[in-house]
Coordinates of C-alpha atoms in Angstrom, one line a residue:
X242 CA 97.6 63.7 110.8
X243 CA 97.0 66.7 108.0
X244 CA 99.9 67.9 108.6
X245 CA 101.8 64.9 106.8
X246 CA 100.5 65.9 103.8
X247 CA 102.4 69.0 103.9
X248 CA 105.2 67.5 105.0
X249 CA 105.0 65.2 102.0
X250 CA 104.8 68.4 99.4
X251 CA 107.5 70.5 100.7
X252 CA 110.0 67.6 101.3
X253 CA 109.5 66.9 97.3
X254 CA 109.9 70.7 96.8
X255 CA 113.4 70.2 98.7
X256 CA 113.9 67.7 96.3
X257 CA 113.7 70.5 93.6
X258 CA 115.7 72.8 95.7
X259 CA 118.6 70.3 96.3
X260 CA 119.1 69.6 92.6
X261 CA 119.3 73.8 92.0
X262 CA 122.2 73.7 94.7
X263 CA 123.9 71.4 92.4
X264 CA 124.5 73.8 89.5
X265 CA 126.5 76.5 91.8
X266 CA 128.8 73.6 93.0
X267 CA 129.6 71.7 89.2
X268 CA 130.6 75.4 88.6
X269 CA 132.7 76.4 91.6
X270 CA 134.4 72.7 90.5
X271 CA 134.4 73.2 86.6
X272 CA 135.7 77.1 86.9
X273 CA 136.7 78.0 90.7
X274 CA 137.9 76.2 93.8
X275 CA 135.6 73.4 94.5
X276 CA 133.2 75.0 97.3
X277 CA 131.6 72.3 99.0
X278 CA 129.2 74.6 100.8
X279 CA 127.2 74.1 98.1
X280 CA 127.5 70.0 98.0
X281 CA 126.8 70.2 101.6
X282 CA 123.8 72.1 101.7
X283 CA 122.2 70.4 98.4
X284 CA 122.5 67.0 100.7
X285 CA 121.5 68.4 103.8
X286 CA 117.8 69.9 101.4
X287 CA 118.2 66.2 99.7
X288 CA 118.1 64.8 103.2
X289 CA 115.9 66.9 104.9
X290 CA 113.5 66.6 101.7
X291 CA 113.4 62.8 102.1
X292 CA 112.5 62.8 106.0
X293 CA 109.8 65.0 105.7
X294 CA 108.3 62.6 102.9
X295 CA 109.2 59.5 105.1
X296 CA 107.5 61.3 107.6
X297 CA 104.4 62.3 105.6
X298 CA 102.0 60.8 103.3
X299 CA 100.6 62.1 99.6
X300 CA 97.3 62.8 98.6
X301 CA 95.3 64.5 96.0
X302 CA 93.1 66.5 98.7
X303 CA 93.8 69.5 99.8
X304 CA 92.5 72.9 101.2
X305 CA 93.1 76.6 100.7
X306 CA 94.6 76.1 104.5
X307 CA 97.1 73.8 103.4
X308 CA 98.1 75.9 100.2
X309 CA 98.8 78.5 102.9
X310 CA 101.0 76.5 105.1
X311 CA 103.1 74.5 102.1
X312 CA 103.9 77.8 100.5
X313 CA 104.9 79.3 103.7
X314 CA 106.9 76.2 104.4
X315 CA 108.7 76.0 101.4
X316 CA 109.8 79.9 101.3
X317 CA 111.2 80.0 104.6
X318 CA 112.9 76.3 104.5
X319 CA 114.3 77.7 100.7
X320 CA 115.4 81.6 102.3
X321 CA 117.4 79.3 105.2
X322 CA 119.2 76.7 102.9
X323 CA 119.8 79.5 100.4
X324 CA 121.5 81.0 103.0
X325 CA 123.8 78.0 104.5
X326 CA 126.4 78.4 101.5
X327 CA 127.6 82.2 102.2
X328 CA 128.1 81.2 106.3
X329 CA 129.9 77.6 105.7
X330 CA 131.8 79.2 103.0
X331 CA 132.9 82.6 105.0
X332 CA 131.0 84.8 102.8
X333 CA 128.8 86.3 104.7
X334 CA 129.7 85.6 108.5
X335 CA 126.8 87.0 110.2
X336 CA 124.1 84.8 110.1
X337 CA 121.9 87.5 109.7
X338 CA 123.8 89.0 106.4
X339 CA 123.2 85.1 105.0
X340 CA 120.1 85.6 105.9
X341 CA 119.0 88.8 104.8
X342 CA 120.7 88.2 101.7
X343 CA 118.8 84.9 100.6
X344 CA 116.3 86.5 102.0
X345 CA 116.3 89.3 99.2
X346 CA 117.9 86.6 96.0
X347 CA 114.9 84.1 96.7
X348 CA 111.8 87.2 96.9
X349 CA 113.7 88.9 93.7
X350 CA 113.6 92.0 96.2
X351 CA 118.0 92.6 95.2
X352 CA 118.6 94.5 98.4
X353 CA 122.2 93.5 99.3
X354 CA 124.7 93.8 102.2
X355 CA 127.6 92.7 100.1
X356 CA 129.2 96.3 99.6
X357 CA 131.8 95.0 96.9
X358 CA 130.3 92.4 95.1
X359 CA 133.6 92.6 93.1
X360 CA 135.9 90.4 96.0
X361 CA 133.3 87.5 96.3
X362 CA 134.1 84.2 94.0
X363 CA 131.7 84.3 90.7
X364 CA 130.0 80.8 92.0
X365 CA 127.8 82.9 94.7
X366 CA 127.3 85.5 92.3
X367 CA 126.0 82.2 90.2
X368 CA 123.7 81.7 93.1
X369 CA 122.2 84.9 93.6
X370 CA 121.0 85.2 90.1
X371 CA 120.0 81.9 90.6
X372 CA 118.5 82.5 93.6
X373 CA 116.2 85.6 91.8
X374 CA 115.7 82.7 89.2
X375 CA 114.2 80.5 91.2
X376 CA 112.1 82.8 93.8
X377 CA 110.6 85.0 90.6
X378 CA 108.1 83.2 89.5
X379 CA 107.2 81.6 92.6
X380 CA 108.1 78.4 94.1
X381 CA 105.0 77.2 94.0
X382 CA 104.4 77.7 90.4
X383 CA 108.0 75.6 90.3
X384 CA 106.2 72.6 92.0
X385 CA 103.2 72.4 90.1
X386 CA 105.5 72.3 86.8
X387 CA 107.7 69.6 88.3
X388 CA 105.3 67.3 90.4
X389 CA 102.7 65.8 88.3
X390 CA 99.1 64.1 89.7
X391 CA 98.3 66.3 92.3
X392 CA 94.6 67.3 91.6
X393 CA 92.1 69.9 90.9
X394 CA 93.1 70.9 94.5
X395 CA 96.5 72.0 93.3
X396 CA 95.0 75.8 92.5
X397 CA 95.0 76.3 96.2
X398 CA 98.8 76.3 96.3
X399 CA 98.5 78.9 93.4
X400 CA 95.8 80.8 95.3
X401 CA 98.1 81.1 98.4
X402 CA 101.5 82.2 97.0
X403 CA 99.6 85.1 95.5
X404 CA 96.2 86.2 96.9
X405 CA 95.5 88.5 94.0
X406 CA 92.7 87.9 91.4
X407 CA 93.9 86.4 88.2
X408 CA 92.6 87.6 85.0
X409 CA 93.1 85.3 82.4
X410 CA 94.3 82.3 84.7
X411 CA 91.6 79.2 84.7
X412 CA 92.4 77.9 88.1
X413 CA 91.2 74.6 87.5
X414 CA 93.9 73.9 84.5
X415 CA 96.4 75.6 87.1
X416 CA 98.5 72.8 87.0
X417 CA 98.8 72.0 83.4
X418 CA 99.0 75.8 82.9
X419 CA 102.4 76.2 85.6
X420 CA 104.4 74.2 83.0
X421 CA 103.8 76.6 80.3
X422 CA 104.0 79.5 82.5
X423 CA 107.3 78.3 83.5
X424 CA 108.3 77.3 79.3
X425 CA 107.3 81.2 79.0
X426 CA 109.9 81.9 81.6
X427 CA 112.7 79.9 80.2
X428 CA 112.3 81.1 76.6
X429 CA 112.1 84.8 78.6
X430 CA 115.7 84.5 80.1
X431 CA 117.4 83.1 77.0
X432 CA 116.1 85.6 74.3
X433 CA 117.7 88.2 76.8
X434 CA 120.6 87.0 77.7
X435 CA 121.4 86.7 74.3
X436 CA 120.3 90.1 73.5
X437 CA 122.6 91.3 76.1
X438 CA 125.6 89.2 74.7
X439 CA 125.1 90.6 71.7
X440 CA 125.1 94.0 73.0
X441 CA 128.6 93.0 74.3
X442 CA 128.1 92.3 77.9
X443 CA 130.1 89.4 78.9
X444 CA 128.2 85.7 78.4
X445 CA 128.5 84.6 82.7
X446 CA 127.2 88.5 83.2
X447 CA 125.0 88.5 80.7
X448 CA 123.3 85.3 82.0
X449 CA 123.3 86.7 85.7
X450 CA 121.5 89.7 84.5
X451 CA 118.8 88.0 82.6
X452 CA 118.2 86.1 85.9
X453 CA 117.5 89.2 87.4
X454 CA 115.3 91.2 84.9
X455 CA 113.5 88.4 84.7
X456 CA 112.7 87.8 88.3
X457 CA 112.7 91.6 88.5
X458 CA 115.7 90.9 91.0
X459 CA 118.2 93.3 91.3
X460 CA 121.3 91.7 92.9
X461 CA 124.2 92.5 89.8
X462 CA 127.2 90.6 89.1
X463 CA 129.4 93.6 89.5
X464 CA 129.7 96.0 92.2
X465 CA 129.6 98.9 89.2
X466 CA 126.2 96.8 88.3
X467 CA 123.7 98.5 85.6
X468 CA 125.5 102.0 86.5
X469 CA 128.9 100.6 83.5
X470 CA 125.6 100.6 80.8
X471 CA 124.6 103.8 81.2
X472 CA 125.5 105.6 78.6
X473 CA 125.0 102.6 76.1
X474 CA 121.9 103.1 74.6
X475 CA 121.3 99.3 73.6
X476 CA 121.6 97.8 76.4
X477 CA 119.5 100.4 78.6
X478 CA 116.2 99.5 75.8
X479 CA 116.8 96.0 76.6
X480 CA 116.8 96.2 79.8
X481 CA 113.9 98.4 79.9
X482 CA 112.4 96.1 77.4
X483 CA 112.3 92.7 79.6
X484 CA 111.5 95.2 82.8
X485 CA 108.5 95.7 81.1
X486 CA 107.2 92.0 79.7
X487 CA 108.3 90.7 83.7
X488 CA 106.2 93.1 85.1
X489 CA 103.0 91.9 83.0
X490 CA 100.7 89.1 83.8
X491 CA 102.5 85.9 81.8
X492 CA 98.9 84.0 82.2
X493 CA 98.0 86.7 79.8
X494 CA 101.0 85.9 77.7
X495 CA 99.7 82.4 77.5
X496 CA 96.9 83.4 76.1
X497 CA 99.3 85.3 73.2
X498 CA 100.3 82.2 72.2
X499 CA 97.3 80.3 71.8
X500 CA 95.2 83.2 70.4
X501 CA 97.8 86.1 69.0
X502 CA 98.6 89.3 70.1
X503 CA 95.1 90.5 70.4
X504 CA 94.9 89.0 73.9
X505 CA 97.7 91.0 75.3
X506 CA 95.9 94.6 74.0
X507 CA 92.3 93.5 75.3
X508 CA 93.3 92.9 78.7
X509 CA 92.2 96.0 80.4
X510 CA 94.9 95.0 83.4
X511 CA 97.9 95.4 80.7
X512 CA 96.5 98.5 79.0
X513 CA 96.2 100.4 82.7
X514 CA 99.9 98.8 83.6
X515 CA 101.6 100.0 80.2
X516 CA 99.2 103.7 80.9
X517 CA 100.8 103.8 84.5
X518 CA 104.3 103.5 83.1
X519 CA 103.7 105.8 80.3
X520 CA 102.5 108.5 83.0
X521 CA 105.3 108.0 85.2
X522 CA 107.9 108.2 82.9
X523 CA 106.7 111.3 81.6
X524 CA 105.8 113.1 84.5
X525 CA 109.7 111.7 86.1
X526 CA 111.3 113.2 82.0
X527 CA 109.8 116.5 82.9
X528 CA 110.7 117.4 85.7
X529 CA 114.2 115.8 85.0
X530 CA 115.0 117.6 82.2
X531 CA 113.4 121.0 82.8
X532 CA 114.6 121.2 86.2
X533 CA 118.6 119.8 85.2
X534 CA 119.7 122.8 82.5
X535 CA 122.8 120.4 81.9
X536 CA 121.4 117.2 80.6
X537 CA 120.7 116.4 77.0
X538 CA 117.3 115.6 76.0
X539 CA 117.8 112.0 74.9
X540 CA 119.7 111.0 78.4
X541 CA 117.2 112.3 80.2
X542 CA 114.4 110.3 78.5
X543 CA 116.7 106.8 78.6
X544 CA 117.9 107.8 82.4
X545 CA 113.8 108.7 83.3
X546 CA 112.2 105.3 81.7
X547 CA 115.3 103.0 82.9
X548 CA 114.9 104.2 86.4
X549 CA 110.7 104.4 86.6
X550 CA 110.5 101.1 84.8
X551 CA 113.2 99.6 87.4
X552 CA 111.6 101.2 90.6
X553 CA 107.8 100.4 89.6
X554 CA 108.5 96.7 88.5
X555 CA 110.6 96.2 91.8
X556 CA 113.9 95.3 89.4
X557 CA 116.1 97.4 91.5
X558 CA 118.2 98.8 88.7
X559 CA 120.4 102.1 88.4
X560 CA 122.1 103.5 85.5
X561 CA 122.0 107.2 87.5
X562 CA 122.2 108.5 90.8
X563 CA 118.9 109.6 91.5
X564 CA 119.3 111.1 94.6
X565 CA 120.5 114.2 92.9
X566 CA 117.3 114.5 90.5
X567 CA 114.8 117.3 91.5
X568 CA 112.6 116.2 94.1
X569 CA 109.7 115.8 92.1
X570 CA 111.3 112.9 89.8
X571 CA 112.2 111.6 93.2
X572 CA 108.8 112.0 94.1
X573 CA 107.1 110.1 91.1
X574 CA 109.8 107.4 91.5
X575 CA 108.7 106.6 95.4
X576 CA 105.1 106.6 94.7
X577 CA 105.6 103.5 91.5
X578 CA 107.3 101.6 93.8
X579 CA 104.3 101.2 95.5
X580 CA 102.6 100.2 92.1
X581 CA 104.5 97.0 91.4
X582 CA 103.5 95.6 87.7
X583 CA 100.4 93.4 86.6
X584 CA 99.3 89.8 88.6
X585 CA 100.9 86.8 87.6
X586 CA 103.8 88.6 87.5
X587 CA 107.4 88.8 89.1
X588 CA 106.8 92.0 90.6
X589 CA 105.9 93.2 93.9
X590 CA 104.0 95.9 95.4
X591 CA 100.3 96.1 95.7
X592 CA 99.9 94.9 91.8
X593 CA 98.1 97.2 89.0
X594 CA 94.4 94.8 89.3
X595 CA 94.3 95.8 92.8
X596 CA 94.4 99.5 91.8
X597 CA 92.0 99.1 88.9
X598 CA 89.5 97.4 91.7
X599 CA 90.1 100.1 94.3
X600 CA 89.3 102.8 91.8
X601 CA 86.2 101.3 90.1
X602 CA 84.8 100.3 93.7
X603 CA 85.0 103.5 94.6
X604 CA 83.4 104.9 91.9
X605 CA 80.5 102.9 92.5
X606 CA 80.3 103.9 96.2
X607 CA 80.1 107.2 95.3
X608 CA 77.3 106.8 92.8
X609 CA 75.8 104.4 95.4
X610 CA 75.6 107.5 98.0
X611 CA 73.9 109.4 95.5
X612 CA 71.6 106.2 94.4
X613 CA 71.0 103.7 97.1
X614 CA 69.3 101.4 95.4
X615 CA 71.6 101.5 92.1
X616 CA 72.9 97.7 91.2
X617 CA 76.0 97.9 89.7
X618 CA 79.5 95.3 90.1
X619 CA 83.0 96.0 89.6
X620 CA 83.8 94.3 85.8
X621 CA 87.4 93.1 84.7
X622 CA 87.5 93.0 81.1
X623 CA 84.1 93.1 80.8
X624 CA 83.2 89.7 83.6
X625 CA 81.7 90.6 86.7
X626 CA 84.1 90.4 89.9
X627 CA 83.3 88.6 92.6
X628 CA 82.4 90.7 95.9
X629 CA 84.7 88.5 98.1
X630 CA 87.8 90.1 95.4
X631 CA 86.6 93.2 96.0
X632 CA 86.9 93.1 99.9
X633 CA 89.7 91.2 99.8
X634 CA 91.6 94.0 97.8
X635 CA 90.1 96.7 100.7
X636 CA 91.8 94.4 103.6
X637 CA 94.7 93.9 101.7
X638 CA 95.6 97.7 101.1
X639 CA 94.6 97.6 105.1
X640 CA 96.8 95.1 106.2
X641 CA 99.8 96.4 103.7
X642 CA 99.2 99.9 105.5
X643 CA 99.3 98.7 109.0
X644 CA 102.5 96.8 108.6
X645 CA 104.0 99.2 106.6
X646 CA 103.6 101.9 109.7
X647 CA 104.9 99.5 112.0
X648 CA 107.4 98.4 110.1
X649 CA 108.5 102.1 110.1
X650 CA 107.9 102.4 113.7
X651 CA 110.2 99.5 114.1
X652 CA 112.9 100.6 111.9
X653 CA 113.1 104.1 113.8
X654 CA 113.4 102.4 116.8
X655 CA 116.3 101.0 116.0
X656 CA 118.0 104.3 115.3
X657 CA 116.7 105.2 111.5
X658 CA 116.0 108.4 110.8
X659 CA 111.9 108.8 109.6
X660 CA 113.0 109.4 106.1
X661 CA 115.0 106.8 105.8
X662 CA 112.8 104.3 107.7
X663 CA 110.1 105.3 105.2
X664 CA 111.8 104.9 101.9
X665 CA 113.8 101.6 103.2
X666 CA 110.4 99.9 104.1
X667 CA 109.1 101.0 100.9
X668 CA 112.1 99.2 99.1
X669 CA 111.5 95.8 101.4
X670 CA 107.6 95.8 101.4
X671 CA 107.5 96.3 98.0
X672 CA 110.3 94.1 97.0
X673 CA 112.0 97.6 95.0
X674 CA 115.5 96.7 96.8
X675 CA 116.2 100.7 95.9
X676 CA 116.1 103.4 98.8
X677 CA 117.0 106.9 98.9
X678 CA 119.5 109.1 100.9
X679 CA 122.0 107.0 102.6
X680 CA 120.8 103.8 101.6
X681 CA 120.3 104.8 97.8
X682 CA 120.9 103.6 94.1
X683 CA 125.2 103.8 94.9
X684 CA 124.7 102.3 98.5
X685 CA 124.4 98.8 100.1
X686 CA 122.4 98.3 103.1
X687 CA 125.5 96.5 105.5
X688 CA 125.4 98.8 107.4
X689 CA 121.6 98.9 108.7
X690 CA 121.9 97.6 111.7
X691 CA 121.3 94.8 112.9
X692 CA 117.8 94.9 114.4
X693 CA 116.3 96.7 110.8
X694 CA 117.8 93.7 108.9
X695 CA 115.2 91.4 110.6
X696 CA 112.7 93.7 110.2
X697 CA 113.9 94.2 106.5
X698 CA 113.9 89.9 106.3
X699 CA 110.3 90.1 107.5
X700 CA 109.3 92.8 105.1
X701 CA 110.5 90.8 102.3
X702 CA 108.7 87.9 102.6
X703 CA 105.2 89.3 104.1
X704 CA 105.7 91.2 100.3
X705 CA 106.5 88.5 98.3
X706 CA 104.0 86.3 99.6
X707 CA 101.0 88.8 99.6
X708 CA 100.7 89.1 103.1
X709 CA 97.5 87.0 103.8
X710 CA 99.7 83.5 103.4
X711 CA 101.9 84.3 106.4
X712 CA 99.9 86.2 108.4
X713 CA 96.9 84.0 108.5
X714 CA 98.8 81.4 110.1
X715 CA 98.7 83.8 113.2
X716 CA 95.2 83.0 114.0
X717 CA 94.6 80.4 116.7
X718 CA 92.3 78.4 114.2
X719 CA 94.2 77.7 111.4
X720 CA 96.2 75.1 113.1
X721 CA 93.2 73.1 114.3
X722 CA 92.7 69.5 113.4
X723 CA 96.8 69.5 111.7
X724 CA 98.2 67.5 114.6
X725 CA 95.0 65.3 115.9
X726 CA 95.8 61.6 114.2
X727 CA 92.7 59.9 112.6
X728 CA 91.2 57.2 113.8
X729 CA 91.4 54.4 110.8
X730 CA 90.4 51.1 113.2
X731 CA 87.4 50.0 111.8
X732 CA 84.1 49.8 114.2
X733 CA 81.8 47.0 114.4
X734 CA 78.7 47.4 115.8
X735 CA 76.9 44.3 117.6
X736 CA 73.9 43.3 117.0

């Protein structure tokens, strides 16, 4: 049967998973009270890793259907151990809470219901940031770096975590490239967490935080989180600093390596996500500062990029309460959350290429209306894009807008105001974490009730994973021919 092929792939990503389950449990032991929550649930993934192997077979052929079913696999199994610690443990007692809140550590959305992360033991602090770690590049990316000999077919795994065109990104060489990507990621994290010890934040802090800005997270290890650094100017420009390189395509930072800087300034993608970011900082510094008589100049500025760069690159980071800026910084900062950063990023949201494709096909649909028989394609750093990109992007945005107004629906039915329904859904669907009003930058959302949290869960994921790799399994078809056995007994025909 196909389906033990997936079964074969996720149970070695379990594998993977287990061993990360480890490092929160040698730490609880080495530092803390020995939680075996932690030993428990790495053996049960361990376990349940090796029966679906047992159970499956390997191969080095697969389709784009099968990339869409192992990556939806693997999230969901990774979102339910990750949440298996906080209800064994007490932590979180509500299923739901575990759930919402592994939920929001594996897609690096940092929504949490934990409204004083101050009284929970440091070793599920560990495991949220580690959580963000893990869930920020994507999982899959995490496979292909670890599991070796898979094929050429491998870039369908790639294709279906993230069904976004990738400038830069030689599918093919996928797999060799995922190590690298993931080396990039590594050497990311440490060069900021020590920039952040140096700036004097404490070294198990300091590493939590890199997790996050990284993953462009937002869970903190303090309930105060980024809101203690807000008048320290260092720290802010780091933070605003890493922001930045997570929410940029690290394909394209490959390609810095190998051929120098000049590859990061001729991608047209990063020049229009750096331009974006520029914009909204400034148009958020305006009306900040002109609008608040009280606030010096060069607060302003640090408290406008901090927050745009935090909202648009879905880090869900606060050194100030925005709900009291004017309402058209409040305005800017809603519509970048929307925005998300570049592909082949950690962000969310509906990704700058998918912008820069929406705008220049609609440029040449206009000049099409005015000359029919014009021939002209939508180009990406000068290459032609394929059409199928193009209407992909279109059903996307479609698809993202139809779940986002029944998402909102949903939320109001279960007794949300519209505001609120609309900026919460914002903050899931677009993995932000950050709301307004009564679920804003000095809020947690424990008190959302009950109902909204599953919608919030679903939200989440359908973000992180692009939509398309959850929802196609919906259609009757996908799951034909997955459960029918081959025949393998040979035939003889007599003569």
């Amino acid at each position: 049967m196909r389906i033990q092929i997936v079964m074969s792939l996720v149970g070695k990503l379990l594998y993977i998973f287990g061993a990360f389950l480890v490092i929160p449990f040698i730490y609880s032991i080495l530092f803390e009270t020995a939680y075996w929550s932690f030993g428990v649930t790495a053996i049960l993934s361990i376990l349940l890793g090796a029966l679906l192997v047992l159970g499956g077979h390997s191969s080095k052929t697969f389709s784009l259907r099968d990339g869409f079913l192992v990556v939806s696999s693997t999230w969901i199994f990774t979102v339910l151990l990750g949440a298996i610690p906080f209800i064994i443990s007490g932590v979180l007692v509500n299923p739901m809470d575990a759930l919402f809140e592994s939920m929001s550590g594996i897609t690096a959305t940092g929504a949490t219901v934990i409204a004083d992360v101050d009284s929970i033991p440091k070793t599920f602090i560990l495991w949220r940031g580690l959580m963000h770690w893990i869930g920020g590049m994507g999982i899959i990316v995490l496979i292909l770096s670890f599991l070796r000999n898979l094929g050429a077919d491998a870039a369908h795994f790639f294709n279906a975590e993230a069904s976004v065109p990738k400038p830069g990104v030689v599918l093919p060489r996928i797999q060799s490239i995922a190590s690298k990507l993931w080396t990039l990621y590594v050497i990311f994290t440490i060069i900021c967490f020590i920039m952040l010890c140096l700036g004097g934040i404490d070294p198990f802090d300091a590493l939590n935080y890199a997790f996050s800005i990284i993953a462009t997270g937002g869970l903190t290890p303090t309930t105060a989180g980024t809101f203690l650094y807000s008048q320290n100017t260092y720290i802010c420009v780091v933070f605003i600093l890493f922001m930045v390189i997570a929410g940029g395509n690290f394909a394209v930072y490959y390609n810095v390596v190998q051929k120098g800087f000049s590859a990061l300034f001729s991608d047209f993608e990063t020049r229009m996500y750096w331009l974006v970011l520029a914009i909204g900082i400034l148009i958020t510094f305006i009306s900040l500062y002109f609008q608040s008589n009280s606030m010096d100049i060069g607060q302003a500025f640090q408290d406008s990029a901090f927050t745009l760069v935090s909202i648009q690159t879905g880090s869900g980071f606060a050194v100030s309460d925005y709900d009291l800026w004017p309402a058209a910084a409040q305005m800017m900062l809603f519509i970048s959350s929307f925005f998300g950063g570049c592909s082949g990023s950690t962000t969310g949201g509906v990704k700058i290429i998918r912008l820069i494709i929406l705008i220049k096909s609609s440029i040449i649909y206009l000049r099409k209306a005015i000359h029919p028989d014009m021939v002209q394609v939508v180009r990406i750093n000068g290459k032609p894009l394929p059409e199928k990109w193009v209407r992909m992007t279109q059903q996307f945005i479609f698809l993202y807008l139809m779940i986002y107004v029944i998402s909102v629906f949903l939320m109001t039915c279960f007794g949300l105001s519209t505001g609120d329904a609309l900026q919460i859904v914002t903050a899931f669907q677009s993995n932000v974490g950050l709301a307004f009003g009564s679920y804003g930058p000095t809020d947690s959302f424990a008190l959302l009730p009950l109902g909204a949290k599953g919608v919030a869960i679903v939200d989440m994921l359908l973000g992180r994973l692009e939509l398309f790799t959850i929802l196609v399994m919906l259609h009757p078809q996908f799951w034909e021919g997955y459960f029918i056995k081959k025949d393998t007994t040979k035939r003889y025909r007599i003569l």
